[in-house]
GROMACS .gro file of C-alpha atoms in nm:
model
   98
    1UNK     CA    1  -3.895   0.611   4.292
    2UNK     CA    2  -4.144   0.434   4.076
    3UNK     CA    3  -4.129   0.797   3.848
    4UNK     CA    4  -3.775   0.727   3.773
    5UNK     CA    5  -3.757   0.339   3.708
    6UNK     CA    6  -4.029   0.398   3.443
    7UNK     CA    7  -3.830   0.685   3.321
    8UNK     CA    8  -3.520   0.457   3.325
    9UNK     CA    9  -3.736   0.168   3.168
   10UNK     CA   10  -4.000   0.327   2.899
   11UNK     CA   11  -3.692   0.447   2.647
   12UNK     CA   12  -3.552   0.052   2.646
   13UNK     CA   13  -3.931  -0.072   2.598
   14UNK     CA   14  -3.922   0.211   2.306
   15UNK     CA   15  -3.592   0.091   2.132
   16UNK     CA   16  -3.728  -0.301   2.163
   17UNK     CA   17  -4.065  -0.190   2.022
   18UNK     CA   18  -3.867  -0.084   1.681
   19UNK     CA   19  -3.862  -0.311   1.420
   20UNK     CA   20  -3.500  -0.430   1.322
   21UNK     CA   21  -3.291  -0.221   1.087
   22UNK     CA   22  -3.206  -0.400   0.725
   23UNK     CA   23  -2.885  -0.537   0.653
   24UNK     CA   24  -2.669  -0.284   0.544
   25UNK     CA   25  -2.505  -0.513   0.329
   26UNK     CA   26  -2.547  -0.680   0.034
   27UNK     CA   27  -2.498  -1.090  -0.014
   28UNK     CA   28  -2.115  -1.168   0.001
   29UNK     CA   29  -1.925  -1.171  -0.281
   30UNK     CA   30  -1.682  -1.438  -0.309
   31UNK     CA   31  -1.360  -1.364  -0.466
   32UNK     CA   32  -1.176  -1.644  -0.679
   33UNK     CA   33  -0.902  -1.732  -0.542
   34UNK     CA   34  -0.559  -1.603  -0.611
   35UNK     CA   35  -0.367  -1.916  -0.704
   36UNK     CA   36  -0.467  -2.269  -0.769
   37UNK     CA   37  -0.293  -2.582  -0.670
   38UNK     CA   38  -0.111  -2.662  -0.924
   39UNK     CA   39  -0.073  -2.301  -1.087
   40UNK     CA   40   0.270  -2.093  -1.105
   41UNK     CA   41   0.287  -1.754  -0.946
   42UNK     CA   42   0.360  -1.522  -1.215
   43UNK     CA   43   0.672  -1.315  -1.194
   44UNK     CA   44   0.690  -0.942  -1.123
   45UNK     CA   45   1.030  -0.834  -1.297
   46UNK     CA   46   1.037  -0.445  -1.273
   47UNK     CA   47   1.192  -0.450  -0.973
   48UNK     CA   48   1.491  -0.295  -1.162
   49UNK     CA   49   1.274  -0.013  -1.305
   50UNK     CA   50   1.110   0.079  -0.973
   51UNK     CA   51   1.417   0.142  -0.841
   52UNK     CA   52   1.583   0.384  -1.095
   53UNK     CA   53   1.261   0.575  -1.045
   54UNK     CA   54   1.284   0.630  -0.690
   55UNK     CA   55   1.639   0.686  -0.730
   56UNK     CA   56   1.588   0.983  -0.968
   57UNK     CA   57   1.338   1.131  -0.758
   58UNK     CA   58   1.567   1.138  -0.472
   59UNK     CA   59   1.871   1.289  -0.715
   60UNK     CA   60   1.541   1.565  -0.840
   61UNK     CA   61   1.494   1.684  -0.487
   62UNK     CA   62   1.848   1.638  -0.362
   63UNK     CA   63   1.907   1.920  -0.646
   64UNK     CA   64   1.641   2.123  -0.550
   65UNK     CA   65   1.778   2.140  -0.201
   66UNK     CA   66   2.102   2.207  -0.247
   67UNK     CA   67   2.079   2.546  -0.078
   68UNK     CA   68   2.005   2.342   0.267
   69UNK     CA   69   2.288   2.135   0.312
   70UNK     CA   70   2.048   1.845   0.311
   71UNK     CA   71   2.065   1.805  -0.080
   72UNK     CA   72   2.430   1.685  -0.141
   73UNK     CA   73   2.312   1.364   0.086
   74UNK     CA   74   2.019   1.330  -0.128
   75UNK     CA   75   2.219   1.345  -0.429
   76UNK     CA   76   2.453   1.065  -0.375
   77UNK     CA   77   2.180   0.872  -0.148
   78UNK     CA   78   2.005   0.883  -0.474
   79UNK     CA   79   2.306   0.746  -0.704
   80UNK     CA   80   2.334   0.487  -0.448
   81UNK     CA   81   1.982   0.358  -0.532
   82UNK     CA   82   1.997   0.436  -0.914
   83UNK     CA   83   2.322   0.223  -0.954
   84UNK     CA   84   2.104  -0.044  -0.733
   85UNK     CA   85   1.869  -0.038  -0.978
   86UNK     CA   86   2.067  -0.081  -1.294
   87UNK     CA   87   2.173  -0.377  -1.121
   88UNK     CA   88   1.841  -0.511  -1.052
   89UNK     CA   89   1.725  -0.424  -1.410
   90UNK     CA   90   1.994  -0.634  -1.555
   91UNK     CA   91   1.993  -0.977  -1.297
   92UNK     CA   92   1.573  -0.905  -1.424
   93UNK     CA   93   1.733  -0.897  -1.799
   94UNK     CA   94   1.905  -1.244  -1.711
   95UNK     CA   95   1.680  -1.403  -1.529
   96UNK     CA   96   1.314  -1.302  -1.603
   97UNK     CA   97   1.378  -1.340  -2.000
   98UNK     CA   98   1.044  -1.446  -2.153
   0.00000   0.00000   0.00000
């Protein structure tokens, strides 16, 4: 009995025996911060262009899979979202003028 409790106990004397590890980090870094008070957020008008993008990339693959059955869906899915976008682009035209 006395065999196994120092069995049980001599690892844990061991492991508290060990000096303790370094931080693995460095000091933390303080990021500014995004806004101030008194500070406008600055507009992100490319909405519009985004948009067109995605919608030619689902008129590209909608053409590639024609064959399936899948790709006529994709096609006007992706006319759909184009026309969106030409819509966005222009209330961005009016709107986010600078």
């Amino acid at each position: 009995m006395r065999r196994a409790a120092r069995a049980l106990v001599l690892p844990l004397l061991l492991l508290s025996a060990a000096p303790a590890p370094a931080a693995a980090c460095g000091p933390a870094i303080r990021l500014p911060s995004p806004r101030s008070a008194g500070e406008v957020p600055p507009r992100r008008c490319q909405g519009g262009q985004d948009t067109i993008a995605f919608g030619r990339l689902l008129v590209d693959y909608g053409i590639a899979t024609l064959r399936y059955g899948v790709g006529i869906v994709l096609v006007f899915l992706g006319l759909v979202v184009m026309a969106l976008g030409y819509l966005l682009a222009l209330i961005d035209l009016l709107f986010c003028w600078r």
